[in-house]
CSV table of C-alpha atoms and ligand atoms in Angstrom, one decimal:
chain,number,residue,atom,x,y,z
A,1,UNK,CA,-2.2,5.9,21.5
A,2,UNK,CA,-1.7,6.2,17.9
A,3,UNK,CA,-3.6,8.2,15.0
A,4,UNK,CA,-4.4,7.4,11.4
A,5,UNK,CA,-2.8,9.2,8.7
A,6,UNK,CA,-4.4,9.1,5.1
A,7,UNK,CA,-3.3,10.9,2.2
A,8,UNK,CA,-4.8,13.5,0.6
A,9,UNK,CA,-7.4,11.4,-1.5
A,10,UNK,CA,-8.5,9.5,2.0
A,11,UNK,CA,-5.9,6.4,1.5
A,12,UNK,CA,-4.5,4.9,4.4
A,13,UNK,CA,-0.8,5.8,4.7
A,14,UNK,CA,0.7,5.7,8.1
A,15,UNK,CA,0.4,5.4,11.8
A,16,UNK,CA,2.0,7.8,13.7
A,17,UNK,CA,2.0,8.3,17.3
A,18,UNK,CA,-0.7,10.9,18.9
A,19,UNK,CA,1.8,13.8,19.6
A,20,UNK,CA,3.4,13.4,16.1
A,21,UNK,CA,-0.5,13.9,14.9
A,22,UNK,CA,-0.7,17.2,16.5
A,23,UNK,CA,2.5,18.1,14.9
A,24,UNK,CA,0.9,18.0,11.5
A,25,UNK,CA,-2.0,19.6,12.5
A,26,UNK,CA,-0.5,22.4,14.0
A,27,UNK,CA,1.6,22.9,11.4
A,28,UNK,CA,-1.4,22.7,8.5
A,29,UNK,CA,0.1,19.6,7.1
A,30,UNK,CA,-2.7,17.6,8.3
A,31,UNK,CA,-6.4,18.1,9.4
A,32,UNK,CA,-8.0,16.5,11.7
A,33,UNK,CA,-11.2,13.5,9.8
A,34,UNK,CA,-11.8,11.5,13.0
A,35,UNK,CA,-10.9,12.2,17.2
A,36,UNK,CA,-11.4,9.6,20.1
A,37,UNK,CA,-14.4,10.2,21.9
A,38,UNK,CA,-12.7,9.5,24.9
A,39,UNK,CA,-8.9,10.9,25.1
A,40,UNK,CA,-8.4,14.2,25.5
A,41,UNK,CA,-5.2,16.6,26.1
A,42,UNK,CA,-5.1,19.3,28.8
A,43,UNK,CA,-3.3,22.2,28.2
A,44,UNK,CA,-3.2,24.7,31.1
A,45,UNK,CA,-6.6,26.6,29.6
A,46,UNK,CA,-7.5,24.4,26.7
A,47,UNK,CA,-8.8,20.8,26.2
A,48,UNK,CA,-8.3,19.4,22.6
A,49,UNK,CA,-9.6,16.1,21.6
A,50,UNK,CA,-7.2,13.4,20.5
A,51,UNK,CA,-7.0,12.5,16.8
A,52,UNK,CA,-8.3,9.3,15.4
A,53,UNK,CA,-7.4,9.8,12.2
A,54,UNK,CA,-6.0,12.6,10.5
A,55,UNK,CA,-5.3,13.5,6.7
A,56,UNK,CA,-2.6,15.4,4.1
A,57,UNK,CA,-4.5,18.7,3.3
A,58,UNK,CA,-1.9,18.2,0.1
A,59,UNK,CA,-1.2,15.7,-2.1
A,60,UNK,CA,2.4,14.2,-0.4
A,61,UNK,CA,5.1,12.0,-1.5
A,62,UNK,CA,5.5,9.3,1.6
A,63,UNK,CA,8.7,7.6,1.6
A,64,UNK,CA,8.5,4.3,3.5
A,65,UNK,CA,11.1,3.0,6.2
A,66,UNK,CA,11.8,-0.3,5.3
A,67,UNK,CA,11.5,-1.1,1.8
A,68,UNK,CA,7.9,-1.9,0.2
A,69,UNK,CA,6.8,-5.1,1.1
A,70,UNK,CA,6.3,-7.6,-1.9
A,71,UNK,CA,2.6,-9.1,-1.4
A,72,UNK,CA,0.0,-8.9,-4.1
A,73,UNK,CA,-0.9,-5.6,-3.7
A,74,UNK,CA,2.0,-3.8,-3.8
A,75,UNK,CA,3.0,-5.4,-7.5
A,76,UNK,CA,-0.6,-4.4,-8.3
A,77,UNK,CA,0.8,-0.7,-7.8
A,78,UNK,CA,4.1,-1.0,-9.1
A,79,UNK,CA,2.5,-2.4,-12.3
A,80,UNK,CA,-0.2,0.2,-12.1
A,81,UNK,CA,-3.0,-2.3,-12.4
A,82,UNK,CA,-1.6,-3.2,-16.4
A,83,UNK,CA,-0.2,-6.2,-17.9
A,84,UNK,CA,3.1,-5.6,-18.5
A,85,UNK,CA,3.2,-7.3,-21.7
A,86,UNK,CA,-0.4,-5.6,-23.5
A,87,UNK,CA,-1.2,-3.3,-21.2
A,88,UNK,CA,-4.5,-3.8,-20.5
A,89,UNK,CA,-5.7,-3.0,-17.3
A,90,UNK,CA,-6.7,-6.2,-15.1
A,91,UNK,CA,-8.8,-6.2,-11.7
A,92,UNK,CA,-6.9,-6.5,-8.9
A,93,UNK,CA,-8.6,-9.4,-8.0
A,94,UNK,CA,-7.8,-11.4,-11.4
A,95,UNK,CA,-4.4,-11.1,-12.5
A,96,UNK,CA,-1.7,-13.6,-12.7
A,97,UNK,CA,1.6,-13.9,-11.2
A,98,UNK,CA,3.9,-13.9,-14.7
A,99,UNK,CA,7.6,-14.8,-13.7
A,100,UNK,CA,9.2,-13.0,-16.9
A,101,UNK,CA,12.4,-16.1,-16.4
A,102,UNK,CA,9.7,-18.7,-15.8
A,103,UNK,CA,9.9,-20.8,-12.7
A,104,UNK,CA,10.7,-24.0,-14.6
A,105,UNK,CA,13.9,-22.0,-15.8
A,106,UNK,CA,15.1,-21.4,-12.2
A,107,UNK,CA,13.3,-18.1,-12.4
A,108,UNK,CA,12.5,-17.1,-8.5
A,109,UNK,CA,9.5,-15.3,-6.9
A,110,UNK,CA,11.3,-11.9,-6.7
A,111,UNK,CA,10.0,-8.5,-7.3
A,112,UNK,CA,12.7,-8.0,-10.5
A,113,UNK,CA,11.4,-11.3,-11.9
A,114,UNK,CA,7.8,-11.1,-11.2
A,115,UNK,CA,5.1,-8.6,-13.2
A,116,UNK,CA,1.8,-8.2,-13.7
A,117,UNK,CA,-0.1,-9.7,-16.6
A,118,UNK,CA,-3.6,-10.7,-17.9
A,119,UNK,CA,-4.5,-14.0,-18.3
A,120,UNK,CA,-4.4,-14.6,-21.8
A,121,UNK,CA,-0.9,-13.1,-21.9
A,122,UNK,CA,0.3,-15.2,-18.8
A,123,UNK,CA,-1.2,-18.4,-20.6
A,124,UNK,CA,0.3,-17.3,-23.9
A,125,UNK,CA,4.0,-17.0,-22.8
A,126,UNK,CA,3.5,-20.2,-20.8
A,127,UNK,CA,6.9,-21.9,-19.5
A,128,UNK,CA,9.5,-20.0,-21.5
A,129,UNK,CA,10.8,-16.5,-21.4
A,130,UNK,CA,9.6,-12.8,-23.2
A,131,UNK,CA,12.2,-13.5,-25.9
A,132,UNK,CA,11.6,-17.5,-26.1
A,133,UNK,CA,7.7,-16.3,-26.4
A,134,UNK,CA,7.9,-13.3,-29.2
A,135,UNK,CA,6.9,-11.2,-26.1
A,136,UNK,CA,7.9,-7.6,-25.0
A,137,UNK,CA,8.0,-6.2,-21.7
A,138,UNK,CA,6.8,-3.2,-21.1
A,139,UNK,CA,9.0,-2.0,-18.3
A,140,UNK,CA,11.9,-4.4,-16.3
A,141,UNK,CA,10.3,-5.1,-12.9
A,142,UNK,CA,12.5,-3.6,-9.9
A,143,UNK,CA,12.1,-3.8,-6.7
A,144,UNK,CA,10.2,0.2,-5.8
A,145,UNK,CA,11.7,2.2,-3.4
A,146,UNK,CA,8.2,3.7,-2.9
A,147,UNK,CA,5.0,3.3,-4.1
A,148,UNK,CA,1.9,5.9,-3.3
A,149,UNK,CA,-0.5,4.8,-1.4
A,150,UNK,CA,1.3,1.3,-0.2
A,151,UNK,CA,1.1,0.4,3.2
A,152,UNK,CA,2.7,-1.9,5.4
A,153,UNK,CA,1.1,-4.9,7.2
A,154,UNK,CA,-0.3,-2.5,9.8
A,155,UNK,CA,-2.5,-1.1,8.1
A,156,UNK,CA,-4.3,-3.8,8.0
A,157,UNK,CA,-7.7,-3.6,10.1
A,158,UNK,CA,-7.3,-5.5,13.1
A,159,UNK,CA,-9.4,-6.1,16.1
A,160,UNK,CA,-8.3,-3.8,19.0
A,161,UNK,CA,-7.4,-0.9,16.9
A,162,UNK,CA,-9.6,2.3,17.4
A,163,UNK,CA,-12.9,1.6,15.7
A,164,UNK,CA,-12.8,4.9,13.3
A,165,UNK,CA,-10.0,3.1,11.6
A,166,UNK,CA,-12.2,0.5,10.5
A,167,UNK,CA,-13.9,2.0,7.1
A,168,UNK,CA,-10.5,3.3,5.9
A,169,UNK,CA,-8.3,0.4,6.5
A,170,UNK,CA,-8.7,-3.1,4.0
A,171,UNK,CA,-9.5,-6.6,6.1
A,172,UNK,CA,-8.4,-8.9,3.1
A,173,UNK,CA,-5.6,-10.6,4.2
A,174,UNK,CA,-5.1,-12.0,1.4
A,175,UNK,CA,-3.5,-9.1,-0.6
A,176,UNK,CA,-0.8,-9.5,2.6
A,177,UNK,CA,0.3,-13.0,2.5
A,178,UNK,CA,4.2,-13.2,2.0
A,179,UNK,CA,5.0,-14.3,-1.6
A,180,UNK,CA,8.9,-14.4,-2.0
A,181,UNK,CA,9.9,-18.2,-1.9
B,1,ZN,ZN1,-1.9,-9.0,-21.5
């Protein structure tokens, strides 16, 4: 039985087994959002509803075992939703995939070769590189050893897991499909 743990601002952080729940609560790192309706914990005079889903009462650093995953989203974080050569902001649902060495020049899928960028820039650089193109980057792309509010796969929604989970965890599989070639 596992619980839900969002950050402070209702994002979707962690799973973490029920007992480790109750260890935040009790310890006023966590409140309780959501309980299952039908798990319950029996102490020798008190019964306390399991959590569902609980939440940071402060906003918290999170450090991820494991790395960040590189997927769509996650550079979309790292990048902080900007093209790294004008830094416009771009939706997260229109931006291109700029490899800075471009692929053509043996540049690889990689999260130090790849950034974000808006259309017009990615079409203006075309097949050649910042300095081949008259471009600047903003910031060299490294792989993050954390980024807020980044998930891993499993916080994906998925059928079988409790239903409260549902309106805080994102169906679109697509921002999860493996990119590194
Ligand atoms: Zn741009």
């Amino acid at each position: 039985m596992e619980t839900l743990v969002l950050n402070a601002a209702y994002q979707p952080v962690n799973r973490v087994s029920w007992q480790e729940a109750f260890r935040m609560v009790f310890t006023g790192r966590a409140e309780i959002v959501e309980t299952y309706t039908d798990r319950v914990i029996r102490s020798a005079r008190e019964v306390f509803p399991v959590p569902s889903i609980v939440r940071f009462v402060r906003k918290v650093t999170y450090v991820f075992r494991g790395g960040v995953k590189f997927n769509r989203k996650n550079l979309y974080l790292r990048d902080k939703g900007r093209c790294q050569y004008c830094g416009d902001r771009v939706p997260s649902n229109a931006f291109d995939f700029e490899h800075v060495i471009p692929k053509a020049q043996g540049g690889r899928t990689r999260w130090e070769n790849i950034v974000v960028a808006c259309i017009p820039c990615n079409q203006r650089k075309g097949n050649r590189t910042p300095s081949q193109a008259g471009m600047r980057l903003r910031s060299k792309p490294m792989r993050p050893r954390f980024l807020p509010g980044a998930g891993s796969a499993s916080l994906i929604w998925s059928e079988g897991m409790p239903r409260t989970w549902r309106d805080y965890l994102h169906s679109v599989r697509y921002w999860h499909v493996a990119l590194e070639d």
